[in-house]
Amino acid sequence: MWLQRTIRLKAQKRGFYLVTDEIVQQVPEIANFEVGLAHLFIKHSSASLCINENADPSVRRDMERYFLKLVPDVGQGSFVYEHDYEGADDMPAHIKSVMLGSSLTIPITNGRLALGTWQGIYLGEHRISGGPRTLITTLQGDS
């Protein structure tokens, strides 16, 4: 069985956000899969998806501080970006997106995403003010 759905994540300011529940609510058919895979793809070049700690919000704040230091906005570091058409955070957002990635594949077991106890799906919003983000969710498996 296959299912594909386009979903929207609400707009966020720059940072890392747990979106596991938001995704599962918009794709309730996950519950119909006994075994399978969920593939998530974000259709943006200035945001990313990753899996990490889901309990302590300080992890998400530390992630944001680390990436701001590693890939600073225009005028905040010594590196000069050529591409800055959409502002100081434009090219840094593209770099962070490449570093973290645009897709995830997660096993489905007994109608649930088979994430670890302390794992959640993060939206990495790399723009200072990001808009709503679009994901393509593809489920494959047996019911």
mmCIF file of C-alpha atoms in Angstrom:
data_model
loop_
_atom_site.group_PDB
_atom_site.id
_atom_site.type_symbol
_atom_site.label_atom_id
_atom_site.label_comp_id
_atom_site.label_asym_id
_atom_site.label_seq_id
_atom_site.Cartn_x
_atom_site.Cartn_y
_atom_site.Cartn_z
ATOM 1 C CA MET A 1 0.000 0.000 0.000
ATOM 2 C CA TRP A 2 1.162 3.508 -0.849
ATOM 3 C CA LEU A 3 -0.058 6.926 0.279
ATOM 4 C CA GLN A 4 1.295 10.356 -0.546
ATOM 5 C CA ARG A 5 0.151 13.583 1.057
ATOM 6 C CA THR A 6 1.265 17.204 0.928
ATOM 7 C CA ILE A 7 1.145 18.832 4.358
ATOM 8 C CA ARG A 8 1.878 22.313 5.684
ATOM 9 C CA LEU A 9 3.793 23.141 8.825
ATOM 10 C CA LYS A 10 2.960 26.427 10.497
ATOM 11 C CA ALA A 11 5.306 29.381 10.033
ATOM 12 C CA GLN A 12 8.093 29.692 12.601
ATOM 13 C CA LYS A 13 10.841 32.157 13.365
ATOM 14 C CA ARG A 14 14.431 30.938 13.087
ATOM 15 C CA GLY A 15 15.166 27.953 15.311
ATOM 16 C CA PHE A 16 14.539 24.242 15.741
ATOM 17 C CA TYR A 17 10.997 22.985 16.372
ATOM 18 C CA LEU A 18 9.526 19.613 17.248
ATOM 19 C CA VAL A 19 6.993 18.845 14.514
ATOM 20 C CA THR A 20 6.375 15.128 15.067
ATOM 21 C CA ASP A 21 2.839 15.634 16.389
ATOM 22 C CA GLU A 22 2.001 18.193 13.681
ATOM 23 C CA ILE A 23 3.013 15.669 10.999
ATOM 24 C CA VAL A 24 1.198 12.704 12.563
ATOM 25 C CA GLN A 25 -1.997 14.771 12.964
ATOM 26 C CA GLN A 26 -1.959 15.651 9.266
ATOM 27 C CA VAL A 27 -1.246 12.056 8.170
ATOM 28 C CA PRO A 28 -3.474 9.936 10.424
ATOM 29 C CA GLU A 29 -3.245 7.063 7.901
ATOM 30 C CA ILE A 30 0.078 6.118 9.513
ATOM 31 C CA ALA A 31 -2.094 4.203 11.984
ATOM 32 C CA ASN A 32 -3.231 1.924 9.123
ATOM 33 C CA PHE A 33 0.280 0.602 8.458
ATOM 34 C CA GLU A 34 1.411 -2.468 10.388
ATOM 35 C CA VAL A 35 4.897 -2.256 8.898
ATOM 36 C CA GLY A 36 6.352 0.275 6.490
ATOM 37 C CA LEU A 37 8.312 3.436 5.871
ATOM 38 C CA ALA A 38 7.430 7.099 6.092
ATOM 39 C CA HIS A 39 9.467 9.353 3.823
ATOM 40 C CA LEU A 40 9.336 13.087 4.560
ATOM 41 C CA PHE A 41 10.655 15.676 2.094
ATOM 42 C CA ILE A 42 10.669 19.438 2.719
ATOM 43 C CA LYS A 43 10.147 21.522 -0.420
ATOM 44 C CA HIS A 44 12.322 24.464 0.658
ATOM 45 C CA SER A 45 16.011 25.307 0.338
ATOM 46 C CA SER A 46 16.202 27.391 3.529
ATOM 47 C CA ALA A 47 14.794 24.903 6.046
ATOM 48 C CA SER A 48 15.642 21.326 6.966
ATOM 49 C CA LEU A 49 14.442 18.169 8.683
ATOM 50 C CA CYS A 50 16.326 16.105 11.243
ATOM 51 C CA ILE A 51 15.761 13.772 14.173
ATOM 52 C CA ASN A 52 17.026 14.570 17.644
ATOM 53 C CA GLU A 53 16.184 14.892 21.362
ATOM 54 C CA ASN A 54 12.480 15.402 21.999
ATOM 55 C CA ALA A 55 12.342 16.039 25.751
ATOM 56 C CA ASP A 56 14.664 18.886 26.734
ATOM 57 C CA PRO A 57 14.071 22.172 24.845
ATOM 58 C CA SER A 58 17.604 23.327 25.681
ATOM 59 C CA VAL A 59 18.861 20.893 22.998
ATOM 60 C CA ARG A 60 16.961 22.855 20.336
ATOM 61 C CA ARG A 61 18.302 26.174 21.662
ATOM 62 C CA ASP A 62 21.857 24.809 21.721
ATOM 63 C CA MET A 63 21.440 23.546 18.139
ATOM 64 C CA GLU A 64 20.378 27.016 17.019
ATOM 65 C CA ARG A 65 23.290 28.742 18.802
ATOM 66 C CA TYR A 66 25.765 26.248 17.323
ATOM 67 C CA PHE A 67 24.545 26.751 13.752
ATOM 68 C CA LEU A 68 24.456 30.555 14.141
ATOM 69 C CA LYS A 69 28.106 30.446 15.189
ATOM 70 C CA LEU A 70 29.110 27.907 12.535
ATOM 71 C CA VAL A 71 27.253 29.670 9.677
ATOM 72 C CA PRO A 72 26.737 33.343 10.666
ATOM 73 C CA ASP A 73 24.434 35.765 8.905
ATOM 74 C CA VAL A 74 25.866 38.371 6.510
ATOM 75 C CA GLY A 75 27.767 40.945 8.551
ATOM 76 C CA GLN A 76 28.057 38.676 11.618
ATOM 77 C CA GLY A 77 31.219 36.791 10.653
ATOM 78 C CA SER A 78 34.351 37.120 8.577
ATOM 79 C CA PHE A 79 33.073 35.125 5.588
ATOM 80 C CA VAL A 80 31.550 37.138 2.731
ATOM 81 C CA TYR A 81 28.641 35.545 0.855
ATOM 82 C CA GLU A 82 28.019 36.447 -2.766
ATOM 83 C CA HIS A 83 24.369 35.309 -2.671
ATOM 84 C CA ASP A 84 22.387 37.655 -0.427
ATOM 85 C CA TYR A 85 19.382 38.564 -2.582
ATOM 86 C CA GLU A 86 16.842 37.917 0.166
ATOM 87 C CA GLY A 87 18.723 39.351 3.134
ATOM 88 C CA ALA A 88 21.423 38.639 5.680
ATOM 89 C CA ASP A 89 20.070 35.172 6.475
ATOM 90 C CA ASP A 90 19.565 34.016 2.868
ATOM 91 C CA MET A 91 22.782 32.185 1.987
ATOM 92 C CA PRO A 92 23.402 30.997 5.563
ATOM 93 C CA ALA A 93 19.927 29.381 5.480
ATOM 94 C CA HIS A 94 20.825 27.517 2.269
ATOM 95 C CA ILE A 95 24.101 26.252 3.777
ATOM 96 C CA LYS A 96 22.385 25.011 6.957
ATOM 97 C CA SER A 97 19.752 23.261 4.863
ATOM 98 C CA VAL A 98 22.439 21.387 2.933
ATOM 99 C CA MET A 99 24.230 20.427 6.158
ATOM 100 C CA LEU A 100 21.130 18.986 7.835
ATOM 101 C CA GLY A 101 19.201 17.703 4.839
ATOM 102 C CA SER A 102 15.811 17.926 3.193
ATOM 103 C CA SER A 103 14.427 14.435 3.822
ATOM 104 C CA LEU A 104 13.994 11.703 6.408
ATOM 105 C CA THR A 105 12.959 8.067 6.198
ATOM 106 C CA ILE A 106 11.419 6.642 9.366
ATOM 107 C CA PRO A 107 10.207 3.057 9.933
ATOM 108 C CA ILE A 108 6.547 2.501 10.750
ATOM 109 C CA THR A 109 5.798 -0.281 13.253
ATOM 110 C CA ASN A 110 2.298 -1.192 14.458
ATOM 111 C CA GLY A 111 0.759 2.033 13.139
ATOM 112 C CA ARG A 112 3.308 4.399 14.678
ATOM 113 C CA LEU A 113 6.513 6.107 13.624
ATOM 114 C CA ALA A 114 9.234 3.899 15.111
ATOM 115 C CA LEU A 115 11.215 6.720 16.690
ATOM 116 C CA GLY A 116 13.334 6.102 19.769
ATOM 117 C CA THR A 117 12.056 7.048 23.226
ATOM 118 C CA TRP A 118 13.844 10.410 23.204
ATOM 119 C CA GLN A 119 13.606 11.152 19.474
ATOM 120 C CA GLY A 120 11.441 13.647 17.637
ATOM 121 C CA ILE A 121 11.296 15.167 14.174
ATOM 122 C CA TYR A 122 12.724 18.686 14.013
ATOM 123 C CA LEU A 123 11.965 21.428 11.554
ATOM 124 C CA GLY A 124 15.140 23.472 11.245
ATOM 125 C CA GLU A 125 13.891 26.935 10.278
ATOM 126 C CA HIS A 126 16.950 28.793 9.061
ATOM 127 C CA ARG A 127 15.359 32.086 8.002
ATOM 128 C CA ILE A 128 14.857 34.829 10.600
ATOM 129 C CA SER A 129 11.158 34.796 9.717
ATOM 130 C CA GLY A 130 10.268 31.655 7.813
ATOM 131 C CA GLY A 131 6.905 31.119 6.205
ATOM 132 C CA PRO A 132 4.729 28.026 6.314
ATOM 133 C CA ARG A 133 6.716 25.006 5.137
ATOM 134 C CA THR A 134 5.442 22.323 2.758
ATOM 135 C CA LEU A 135 6.292 18.646 3.194
ATOM 136 C CA ILE A 136 5.601 15.729 0.888
ATOM 137 C CA THR A 137 4.905 12.682 3.029
ATOM 138 C CA THR A 138 5.032 9.297 1.331
ATOM 139 C CA LEU A 139 3.995 6.160 3.197
ATOM 140 C CA GLN A 140 4.773 2.671 1.920
ATOM 141 C CA GLY A 141 4.015 -0.602 3.624
ATOM 142 C CA ASP A 142 1.507 -3.240 4.620
ATOM 143 C CA SER A 143 -1.656 -2.839 6.655
#
